PDB file of C-alpha atoms in Angstrom:
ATOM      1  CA  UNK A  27      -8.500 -10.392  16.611  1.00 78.00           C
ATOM      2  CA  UNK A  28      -6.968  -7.045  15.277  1.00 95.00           C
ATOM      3  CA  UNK A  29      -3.202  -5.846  15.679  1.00 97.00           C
ATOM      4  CA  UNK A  30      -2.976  -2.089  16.183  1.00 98.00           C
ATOM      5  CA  UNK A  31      -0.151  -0.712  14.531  1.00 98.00           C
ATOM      6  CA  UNK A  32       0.666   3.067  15.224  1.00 98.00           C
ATOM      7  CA  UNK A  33       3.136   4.465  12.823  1.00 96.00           C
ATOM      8  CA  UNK A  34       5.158   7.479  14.502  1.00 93.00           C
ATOM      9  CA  UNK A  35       7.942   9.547  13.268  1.00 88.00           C
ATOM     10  CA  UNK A  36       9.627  12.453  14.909  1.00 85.00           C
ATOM     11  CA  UNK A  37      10.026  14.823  12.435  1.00 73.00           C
ATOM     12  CA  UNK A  38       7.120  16.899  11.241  1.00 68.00           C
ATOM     13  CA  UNK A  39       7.180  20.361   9.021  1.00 63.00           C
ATOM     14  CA  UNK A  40       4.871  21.855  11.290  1.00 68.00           C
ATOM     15  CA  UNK A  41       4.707  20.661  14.590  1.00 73.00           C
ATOM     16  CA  UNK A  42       8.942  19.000  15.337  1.00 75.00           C
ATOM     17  CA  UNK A  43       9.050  15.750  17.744  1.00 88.00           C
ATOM     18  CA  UNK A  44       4.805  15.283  17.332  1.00 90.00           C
ATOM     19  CA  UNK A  45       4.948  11.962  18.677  1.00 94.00           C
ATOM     20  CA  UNK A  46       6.533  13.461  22.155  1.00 95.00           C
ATOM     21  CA  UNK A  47       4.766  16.447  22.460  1.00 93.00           C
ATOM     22  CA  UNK A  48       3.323  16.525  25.963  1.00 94.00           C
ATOM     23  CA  UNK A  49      -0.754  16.619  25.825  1.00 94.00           C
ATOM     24  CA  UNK A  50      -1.854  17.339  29.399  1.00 93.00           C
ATOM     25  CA  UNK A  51       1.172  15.967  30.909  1.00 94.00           C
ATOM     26  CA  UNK A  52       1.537  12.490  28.838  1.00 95.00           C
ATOM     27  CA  UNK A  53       3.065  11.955  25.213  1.00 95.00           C
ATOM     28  CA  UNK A  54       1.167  12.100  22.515  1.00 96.00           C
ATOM     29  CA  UNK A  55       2.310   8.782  21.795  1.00 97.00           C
ATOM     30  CA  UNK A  56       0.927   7.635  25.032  1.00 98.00           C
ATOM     31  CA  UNK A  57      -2.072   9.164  24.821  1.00 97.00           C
ATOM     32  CA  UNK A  58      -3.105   7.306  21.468  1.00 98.00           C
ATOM     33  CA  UNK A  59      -1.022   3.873  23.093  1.00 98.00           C
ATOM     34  CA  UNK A  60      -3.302   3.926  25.530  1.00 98.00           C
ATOM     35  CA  UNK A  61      -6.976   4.563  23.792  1.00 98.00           C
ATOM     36  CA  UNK A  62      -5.807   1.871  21.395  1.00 98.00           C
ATOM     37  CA  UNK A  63      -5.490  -0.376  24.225  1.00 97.00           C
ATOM     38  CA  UNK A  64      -8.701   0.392  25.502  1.00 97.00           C
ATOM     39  CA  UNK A  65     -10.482  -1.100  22.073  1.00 97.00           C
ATOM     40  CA  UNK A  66     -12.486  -4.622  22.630  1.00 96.00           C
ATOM     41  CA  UNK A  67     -11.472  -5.466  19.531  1.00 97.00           C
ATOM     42  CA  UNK A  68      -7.993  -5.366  19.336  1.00 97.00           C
ATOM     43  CA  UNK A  69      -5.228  -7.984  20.729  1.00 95.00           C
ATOM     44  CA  UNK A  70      -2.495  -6.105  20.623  1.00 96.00           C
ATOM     45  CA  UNK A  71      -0.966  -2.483  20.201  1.00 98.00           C
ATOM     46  CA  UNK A  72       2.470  -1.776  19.177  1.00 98.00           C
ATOM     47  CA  UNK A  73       4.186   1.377  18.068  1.00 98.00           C
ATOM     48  CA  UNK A  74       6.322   1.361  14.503  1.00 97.00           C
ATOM     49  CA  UNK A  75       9.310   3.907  14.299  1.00 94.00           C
ATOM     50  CA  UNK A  76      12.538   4.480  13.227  1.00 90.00           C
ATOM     51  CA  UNK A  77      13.742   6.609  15.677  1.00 92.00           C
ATOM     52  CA  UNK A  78      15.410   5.368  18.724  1.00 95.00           C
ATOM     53  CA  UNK A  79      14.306   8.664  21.045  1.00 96.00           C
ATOM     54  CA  UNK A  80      10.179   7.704  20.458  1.00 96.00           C
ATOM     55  CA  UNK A  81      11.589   4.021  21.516  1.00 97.00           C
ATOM     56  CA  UNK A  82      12.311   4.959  24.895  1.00 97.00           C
ATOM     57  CA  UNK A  83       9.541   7.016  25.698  1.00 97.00           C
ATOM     58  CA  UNK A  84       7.128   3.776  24.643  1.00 98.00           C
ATOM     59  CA  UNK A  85       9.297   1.594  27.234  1.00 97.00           C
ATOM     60  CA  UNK A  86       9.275   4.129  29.201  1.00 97.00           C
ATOM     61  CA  UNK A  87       4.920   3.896  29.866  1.00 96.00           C
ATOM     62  CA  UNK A  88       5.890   0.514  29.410  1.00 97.00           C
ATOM     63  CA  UNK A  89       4.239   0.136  25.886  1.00 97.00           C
ATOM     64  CA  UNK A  90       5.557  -1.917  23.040  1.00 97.00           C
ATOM     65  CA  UNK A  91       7.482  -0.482  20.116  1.00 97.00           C
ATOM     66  CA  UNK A  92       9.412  -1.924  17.312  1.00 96.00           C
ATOM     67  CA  UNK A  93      12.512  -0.565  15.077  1.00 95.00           C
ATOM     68  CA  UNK A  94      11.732  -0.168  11.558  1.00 93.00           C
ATOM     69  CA  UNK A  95      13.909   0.848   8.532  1.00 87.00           C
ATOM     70  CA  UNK A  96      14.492   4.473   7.963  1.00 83.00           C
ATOM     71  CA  UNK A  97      13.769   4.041   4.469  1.00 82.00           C
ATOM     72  CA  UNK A  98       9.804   3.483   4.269  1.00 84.00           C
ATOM     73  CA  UNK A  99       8.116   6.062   2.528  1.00 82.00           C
ATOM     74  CA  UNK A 100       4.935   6.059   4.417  1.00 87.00           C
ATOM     75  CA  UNK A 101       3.787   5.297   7.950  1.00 89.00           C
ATOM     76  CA  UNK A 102       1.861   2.442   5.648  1.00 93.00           C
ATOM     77  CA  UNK A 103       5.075   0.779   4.647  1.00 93.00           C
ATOM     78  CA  UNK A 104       6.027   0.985   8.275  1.00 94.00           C
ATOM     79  CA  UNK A 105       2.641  -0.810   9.221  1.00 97.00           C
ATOM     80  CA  UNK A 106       3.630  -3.374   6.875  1.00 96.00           C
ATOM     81  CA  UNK A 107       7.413  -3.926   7.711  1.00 96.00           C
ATOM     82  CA  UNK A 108       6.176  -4.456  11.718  1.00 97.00           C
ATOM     83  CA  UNK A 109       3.188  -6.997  10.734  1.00 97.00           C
ATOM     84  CA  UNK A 110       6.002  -9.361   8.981  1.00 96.00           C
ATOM     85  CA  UNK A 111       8.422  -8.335  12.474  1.00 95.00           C
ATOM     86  CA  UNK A 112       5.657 -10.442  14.610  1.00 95.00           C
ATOM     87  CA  UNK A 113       4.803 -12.843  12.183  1.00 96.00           C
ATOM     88  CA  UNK A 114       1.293 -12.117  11.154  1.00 96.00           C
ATOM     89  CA  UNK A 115      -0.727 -14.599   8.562  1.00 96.00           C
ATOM     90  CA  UNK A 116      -2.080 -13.152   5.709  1.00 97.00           C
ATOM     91  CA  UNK A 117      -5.668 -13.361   6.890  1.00 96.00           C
ATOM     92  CA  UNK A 118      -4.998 -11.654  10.162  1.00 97.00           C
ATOM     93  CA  UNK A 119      -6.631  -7.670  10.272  1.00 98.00           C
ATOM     94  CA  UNK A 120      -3.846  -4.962  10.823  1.00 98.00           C
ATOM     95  CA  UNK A 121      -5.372  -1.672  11.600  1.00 99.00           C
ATOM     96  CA  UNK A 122      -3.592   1.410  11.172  1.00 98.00           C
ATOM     97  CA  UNK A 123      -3.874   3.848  13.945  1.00 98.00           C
ATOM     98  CA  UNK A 124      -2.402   7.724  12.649  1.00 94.00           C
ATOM     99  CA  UNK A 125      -0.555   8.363  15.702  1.00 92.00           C
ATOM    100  CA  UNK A 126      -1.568  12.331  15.736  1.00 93.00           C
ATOM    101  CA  UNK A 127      -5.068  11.809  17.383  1.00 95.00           C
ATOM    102  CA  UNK A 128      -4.572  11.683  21.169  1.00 95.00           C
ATOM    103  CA  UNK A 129      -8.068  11.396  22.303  1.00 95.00           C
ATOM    104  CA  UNK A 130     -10.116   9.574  19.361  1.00 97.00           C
ATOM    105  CA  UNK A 131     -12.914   7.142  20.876  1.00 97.00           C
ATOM    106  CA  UNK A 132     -11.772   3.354  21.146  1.00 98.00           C
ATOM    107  CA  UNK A 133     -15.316   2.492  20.062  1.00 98.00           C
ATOM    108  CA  UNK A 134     -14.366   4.119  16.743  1.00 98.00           C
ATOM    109  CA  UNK A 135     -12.273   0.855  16.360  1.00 98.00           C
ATOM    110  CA  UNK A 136     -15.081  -1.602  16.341  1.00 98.00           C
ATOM    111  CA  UNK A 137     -16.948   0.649  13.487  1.00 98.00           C
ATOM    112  CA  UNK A 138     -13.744   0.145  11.394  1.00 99.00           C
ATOM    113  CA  UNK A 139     -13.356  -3.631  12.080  1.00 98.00           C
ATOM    114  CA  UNK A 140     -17.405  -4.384  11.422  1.00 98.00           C
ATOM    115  CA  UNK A 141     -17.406  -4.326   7.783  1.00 98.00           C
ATOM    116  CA  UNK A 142     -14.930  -6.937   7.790  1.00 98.00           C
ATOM    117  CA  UNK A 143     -17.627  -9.238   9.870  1.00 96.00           C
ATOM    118  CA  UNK A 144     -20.138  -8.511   7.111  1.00 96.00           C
ATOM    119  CA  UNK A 145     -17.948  -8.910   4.044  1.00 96.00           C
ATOM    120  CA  UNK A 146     -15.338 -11.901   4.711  1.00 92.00           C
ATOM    121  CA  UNK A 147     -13.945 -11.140   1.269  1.00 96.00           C
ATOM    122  CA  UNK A 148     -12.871  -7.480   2.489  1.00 98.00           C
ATOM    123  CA  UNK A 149      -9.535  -6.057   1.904  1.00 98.00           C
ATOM    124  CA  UNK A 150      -9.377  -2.867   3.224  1.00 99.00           C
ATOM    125  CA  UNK A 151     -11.524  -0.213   5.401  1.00 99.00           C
ATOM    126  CA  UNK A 152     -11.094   3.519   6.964  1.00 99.00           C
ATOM    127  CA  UNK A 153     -13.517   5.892   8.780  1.00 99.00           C
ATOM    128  CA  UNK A 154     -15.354   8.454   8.131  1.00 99.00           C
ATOM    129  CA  UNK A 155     -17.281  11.357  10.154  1.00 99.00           C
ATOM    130  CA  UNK A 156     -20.207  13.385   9.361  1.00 98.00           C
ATOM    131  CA  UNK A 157     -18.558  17.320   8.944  1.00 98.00           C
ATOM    132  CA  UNK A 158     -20.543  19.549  11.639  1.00 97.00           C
ATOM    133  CA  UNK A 159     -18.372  22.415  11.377  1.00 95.00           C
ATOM    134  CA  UNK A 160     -18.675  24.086   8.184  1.00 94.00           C
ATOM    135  CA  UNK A 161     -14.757  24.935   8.383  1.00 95.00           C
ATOM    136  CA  UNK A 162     -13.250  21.993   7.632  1.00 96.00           C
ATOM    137  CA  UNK A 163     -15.208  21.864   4.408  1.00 97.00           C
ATOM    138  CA  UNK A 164     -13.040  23.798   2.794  1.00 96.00           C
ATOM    139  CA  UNK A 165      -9.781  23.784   5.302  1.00 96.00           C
ATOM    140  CA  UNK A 166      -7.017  21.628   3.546  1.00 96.00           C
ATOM    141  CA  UNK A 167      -6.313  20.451   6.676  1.00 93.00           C
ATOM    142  CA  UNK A 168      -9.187  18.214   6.921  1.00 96.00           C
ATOM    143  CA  UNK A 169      -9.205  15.808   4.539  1.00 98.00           C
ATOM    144  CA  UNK A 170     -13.256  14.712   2.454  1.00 99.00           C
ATOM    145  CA  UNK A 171     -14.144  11.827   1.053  1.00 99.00           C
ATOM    146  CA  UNK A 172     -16.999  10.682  -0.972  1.00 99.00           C
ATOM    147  CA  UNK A 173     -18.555   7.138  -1.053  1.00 98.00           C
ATOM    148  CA  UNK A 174     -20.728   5.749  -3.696  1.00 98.00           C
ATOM    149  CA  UNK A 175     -24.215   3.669  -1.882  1.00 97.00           C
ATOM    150  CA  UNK A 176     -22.583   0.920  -1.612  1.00 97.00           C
ATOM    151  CA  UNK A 177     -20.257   2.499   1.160  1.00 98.00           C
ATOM    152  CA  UNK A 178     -16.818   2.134  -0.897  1.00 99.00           C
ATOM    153  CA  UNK A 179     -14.396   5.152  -1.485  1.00 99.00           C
ATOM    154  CA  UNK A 180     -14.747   7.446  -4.787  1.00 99.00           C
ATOM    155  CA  UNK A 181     -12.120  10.157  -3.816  1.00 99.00           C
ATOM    156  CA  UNK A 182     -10.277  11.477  -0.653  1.00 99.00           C
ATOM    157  CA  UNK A 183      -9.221  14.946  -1.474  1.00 99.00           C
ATOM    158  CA  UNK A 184      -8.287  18.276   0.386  1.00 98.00           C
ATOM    159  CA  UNK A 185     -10.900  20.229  -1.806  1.00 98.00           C
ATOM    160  CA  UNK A 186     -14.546  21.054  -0.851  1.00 98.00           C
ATOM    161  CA  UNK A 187     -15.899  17.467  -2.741  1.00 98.00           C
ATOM    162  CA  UNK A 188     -18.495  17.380  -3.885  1.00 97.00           C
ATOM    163  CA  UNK A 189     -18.448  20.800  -5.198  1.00 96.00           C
ATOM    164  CA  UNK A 190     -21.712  23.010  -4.870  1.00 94.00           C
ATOM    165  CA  UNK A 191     -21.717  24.323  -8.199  1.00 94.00           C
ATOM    166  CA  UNK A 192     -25.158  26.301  -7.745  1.00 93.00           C
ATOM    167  CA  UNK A 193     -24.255  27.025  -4.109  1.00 90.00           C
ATOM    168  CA  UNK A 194     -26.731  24.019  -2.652  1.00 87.00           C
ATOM    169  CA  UNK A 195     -26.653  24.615   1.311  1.00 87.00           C
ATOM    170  CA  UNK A 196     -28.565  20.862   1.892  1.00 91.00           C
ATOM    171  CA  UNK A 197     -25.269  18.915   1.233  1.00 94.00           C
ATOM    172  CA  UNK A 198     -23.590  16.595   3.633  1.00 97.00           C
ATOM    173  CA  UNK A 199     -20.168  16.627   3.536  1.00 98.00           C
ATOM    174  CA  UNK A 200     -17.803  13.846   5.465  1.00 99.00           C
ATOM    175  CA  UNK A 201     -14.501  13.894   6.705  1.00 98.00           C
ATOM    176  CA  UNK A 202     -12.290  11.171   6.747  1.00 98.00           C
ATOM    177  CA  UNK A 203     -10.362  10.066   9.703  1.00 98.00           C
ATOM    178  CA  UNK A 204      -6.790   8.507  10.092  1.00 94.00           C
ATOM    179  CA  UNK A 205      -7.836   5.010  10.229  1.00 98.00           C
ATOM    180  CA  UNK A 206      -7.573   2.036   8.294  1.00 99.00           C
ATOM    181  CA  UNK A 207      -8.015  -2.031   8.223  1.00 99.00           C
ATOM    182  CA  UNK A 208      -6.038  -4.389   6.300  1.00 98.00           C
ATOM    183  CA  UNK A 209      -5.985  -8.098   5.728  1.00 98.00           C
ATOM    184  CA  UNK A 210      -2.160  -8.876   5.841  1.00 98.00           C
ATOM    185  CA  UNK A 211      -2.192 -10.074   2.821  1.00 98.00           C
ATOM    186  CA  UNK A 212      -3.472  -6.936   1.024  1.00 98.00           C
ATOM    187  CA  UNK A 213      -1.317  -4.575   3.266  1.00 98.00           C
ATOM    188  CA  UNK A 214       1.594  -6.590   1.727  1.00 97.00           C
ATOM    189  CA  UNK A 215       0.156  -5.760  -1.662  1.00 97.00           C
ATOM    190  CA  UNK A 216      -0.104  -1.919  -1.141  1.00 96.00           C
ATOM    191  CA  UNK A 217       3.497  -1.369  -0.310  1.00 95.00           C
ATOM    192  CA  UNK A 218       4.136  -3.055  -3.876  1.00 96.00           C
ATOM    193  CA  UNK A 219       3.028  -0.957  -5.538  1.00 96.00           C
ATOM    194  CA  UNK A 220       4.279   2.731  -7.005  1.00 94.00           C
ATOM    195  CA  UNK A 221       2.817   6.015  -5.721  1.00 91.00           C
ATOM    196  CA  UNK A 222       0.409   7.234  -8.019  1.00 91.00           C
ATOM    197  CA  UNK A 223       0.043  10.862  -9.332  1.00 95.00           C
ATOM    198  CA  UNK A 224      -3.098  12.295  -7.410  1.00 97.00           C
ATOM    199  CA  UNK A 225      -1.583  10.748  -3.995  1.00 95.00           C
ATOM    200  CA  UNK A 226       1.397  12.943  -5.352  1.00 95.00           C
ATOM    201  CA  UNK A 227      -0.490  15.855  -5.737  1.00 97.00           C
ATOM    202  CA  UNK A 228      -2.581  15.708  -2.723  1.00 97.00           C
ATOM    203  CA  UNK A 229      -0.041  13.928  -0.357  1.00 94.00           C
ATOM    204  CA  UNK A 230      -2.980  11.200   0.638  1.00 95.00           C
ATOM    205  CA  UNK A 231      -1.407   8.249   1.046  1.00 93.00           C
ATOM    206  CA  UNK A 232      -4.562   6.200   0.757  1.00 96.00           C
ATOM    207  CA  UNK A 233      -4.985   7.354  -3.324  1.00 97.00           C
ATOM    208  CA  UNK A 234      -2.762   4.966  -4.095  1.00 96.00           C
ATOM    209  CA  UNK A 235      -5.194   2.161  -3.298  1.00 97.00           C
ATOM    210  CA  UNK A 236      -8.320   3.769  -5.513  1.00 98.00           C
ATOM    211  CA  UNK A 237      -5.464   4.802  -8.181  1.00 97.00           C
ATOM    212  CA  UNK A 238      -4.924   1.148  -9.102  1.00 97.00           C
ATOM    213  CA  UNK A 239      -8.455   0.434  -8.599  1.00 98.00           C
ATOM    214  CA  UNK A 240      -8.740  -1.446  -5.255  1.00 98.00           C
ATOM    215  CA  UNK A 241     -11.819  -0.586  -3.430  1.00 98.00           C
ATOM    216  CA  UNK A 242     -11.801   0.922   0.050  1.00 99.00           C
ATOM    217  CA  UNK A 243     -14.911   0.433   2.463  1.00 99.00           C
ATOM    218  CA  UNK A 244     -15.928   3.542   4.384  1.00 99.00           C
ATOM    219  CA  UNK A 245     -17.397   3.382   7.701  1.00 99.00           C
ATOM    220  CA  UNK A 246     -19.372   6.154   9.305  1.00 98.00           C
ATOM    221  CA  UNK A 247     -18.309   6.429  12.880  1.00 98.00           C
ATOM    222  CA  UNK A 248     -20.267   9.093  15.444  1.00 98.00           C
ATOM    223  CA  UNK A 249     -17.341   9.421  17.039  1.00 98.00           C
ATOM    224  CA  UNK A 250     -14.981  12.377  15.478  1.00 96.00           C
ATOM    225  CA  UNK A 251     -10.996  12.626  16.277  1.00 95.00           C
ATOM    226  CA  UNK A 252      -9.990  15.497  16.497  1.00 91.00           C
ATOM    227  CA  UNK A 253      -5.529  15.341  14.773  1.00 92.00           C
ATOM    228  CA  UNK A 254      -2.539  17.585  16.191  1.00 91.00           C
ATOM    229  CA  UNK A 255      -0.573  19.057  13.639  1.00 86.00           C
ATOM    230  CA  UNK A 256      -0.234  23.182  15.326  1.00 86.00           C
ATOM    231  CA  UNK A 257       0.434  24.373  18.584  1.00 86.00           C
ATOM    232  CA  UNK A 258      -3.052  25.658  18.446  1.00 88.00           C
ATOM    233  CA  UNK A 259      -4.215  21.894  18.122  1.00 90.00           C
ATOM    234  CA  UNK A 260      -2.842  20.933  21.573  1.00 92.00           C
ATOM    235  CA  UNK A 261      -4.754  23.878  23.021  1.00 89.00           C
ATOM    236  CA  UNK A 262      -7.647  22.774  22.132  1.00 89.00           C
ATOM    237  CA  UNK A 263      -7.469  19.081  23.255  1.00 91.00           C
ATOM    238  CA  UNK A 264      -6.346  19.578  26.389  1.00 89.00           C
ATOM    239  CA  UNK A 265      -9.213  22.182  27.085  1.00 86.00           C
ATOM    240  CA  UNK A 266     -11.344  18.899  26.561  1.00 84.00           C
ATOM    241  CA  UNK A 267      -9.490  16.980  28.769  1.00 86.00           C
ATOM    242  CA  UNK A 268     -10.275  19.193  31.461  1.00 77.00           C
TER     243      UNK A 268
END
């Protein structure tokens, strides 16, 4: 079964120490620790960071968290240096938890894992959740993608996609979430390879797969998770919670 890897770093340009901000009296950290463990189909969860003060406060709810080098560009290199810490085989499924979303549904987990049941060739997956607010349509905040009928990625951008050029109202839009599913083997393959020039430009990570033509599966989850990147953010979950 699955390994849960949840990349954290404290520094953030617009919310400082994310990872330790307190949501309704717990770490964020925790928070997204703890609905990872709750997942049927995961094995393990572990947190990957570089800094020794997000260290502690895992130990500290008595979670697991590993020490990885301060140079990794992206919290996907940092997936990928802690699957090769604990020894994973190439075949295993690493999933990629975005440690910003304190209160997504652990079901979402098992929508993200099941396309990997139905095609064993599979490298990669991520989520995806029908927009119901017409705001994040066009927020830049809230990343869209687009998948062609097969259910594989075309583009993840910050832009309105597709575009209503004759202002069509009867147009679903989806956002995607901060999810994804390796094989081992492939995550090793990413982390390879150079960033592209639209995950430059749009500071989406996950471009860099579709750039050099690997295909991503998208799975549409009912369940939504809601990320903290303001002050405003935390407001709002913890209203919520109560």
């Amino acid at each position: 079964m699955p390994i849960a890897v949840i990349p954290a770093r404290f520094g953030s340009s617009r919310l400082g120490g994310k990872p330790l901000v307190s949501i309704a009296g717990k770490p964020m950290i925790q928070r997204v620790f703890e609905q990872s463990q709750k997942s049927s189909v995961v094995t393990k969860t572990i947190v990957a960071t570089d800094d020794e003060r997000i260290v502690r406060a895992v130990n500290a709810f008595g979670g697991d968290a590993v020490m990885t080098s301060d140079t990794c560009r992206s919290g996907t290199d940092r997936v990928a240096e802690t699957a090769k810490i604990l020894g994973a085989a190439d075949k295993d499924i690493i999933i990629n938890i975005q440690g910003d979303q304190p209160v997504f549904n652990p079901k979402s987990l098992e929508d993200l894992i099941r396309p990997f049941d139905e095609d064993p060739g599979l490298a990669m997956s991520t989520l995806a959740y029908k927009i119901k607010d017409p705001r994040e349509i066009t927020d830049p905040k809230d990343v869209k993608v687009v998948f062609n009928r097969q259910g594989f990625a075309m583009y993840f951008s910050r832009a309105q996609i597709p575009f209503p050029r004759d202002g069509q109202t009867d147009v679903d839009y989806y956002k995607h979430l901060g999810f994804y599913a390796y094989t081992k083997a492939f995550l090793d393959q990413i982390v390879t390879l150079d960033s592209g020039t639209c995950e430059q430009v749009e500071k989406l990570e996950q471009l860099r797969v579709l750039e050099y033509g690997y295909p991503i599966r998208v799975a549409v989850t009912q369940y939504d998770s809601p990320e903290i990147d303001l002050p405003e953010d935390i407001e709002r979950v913890e209203a919520g919670l109560r």
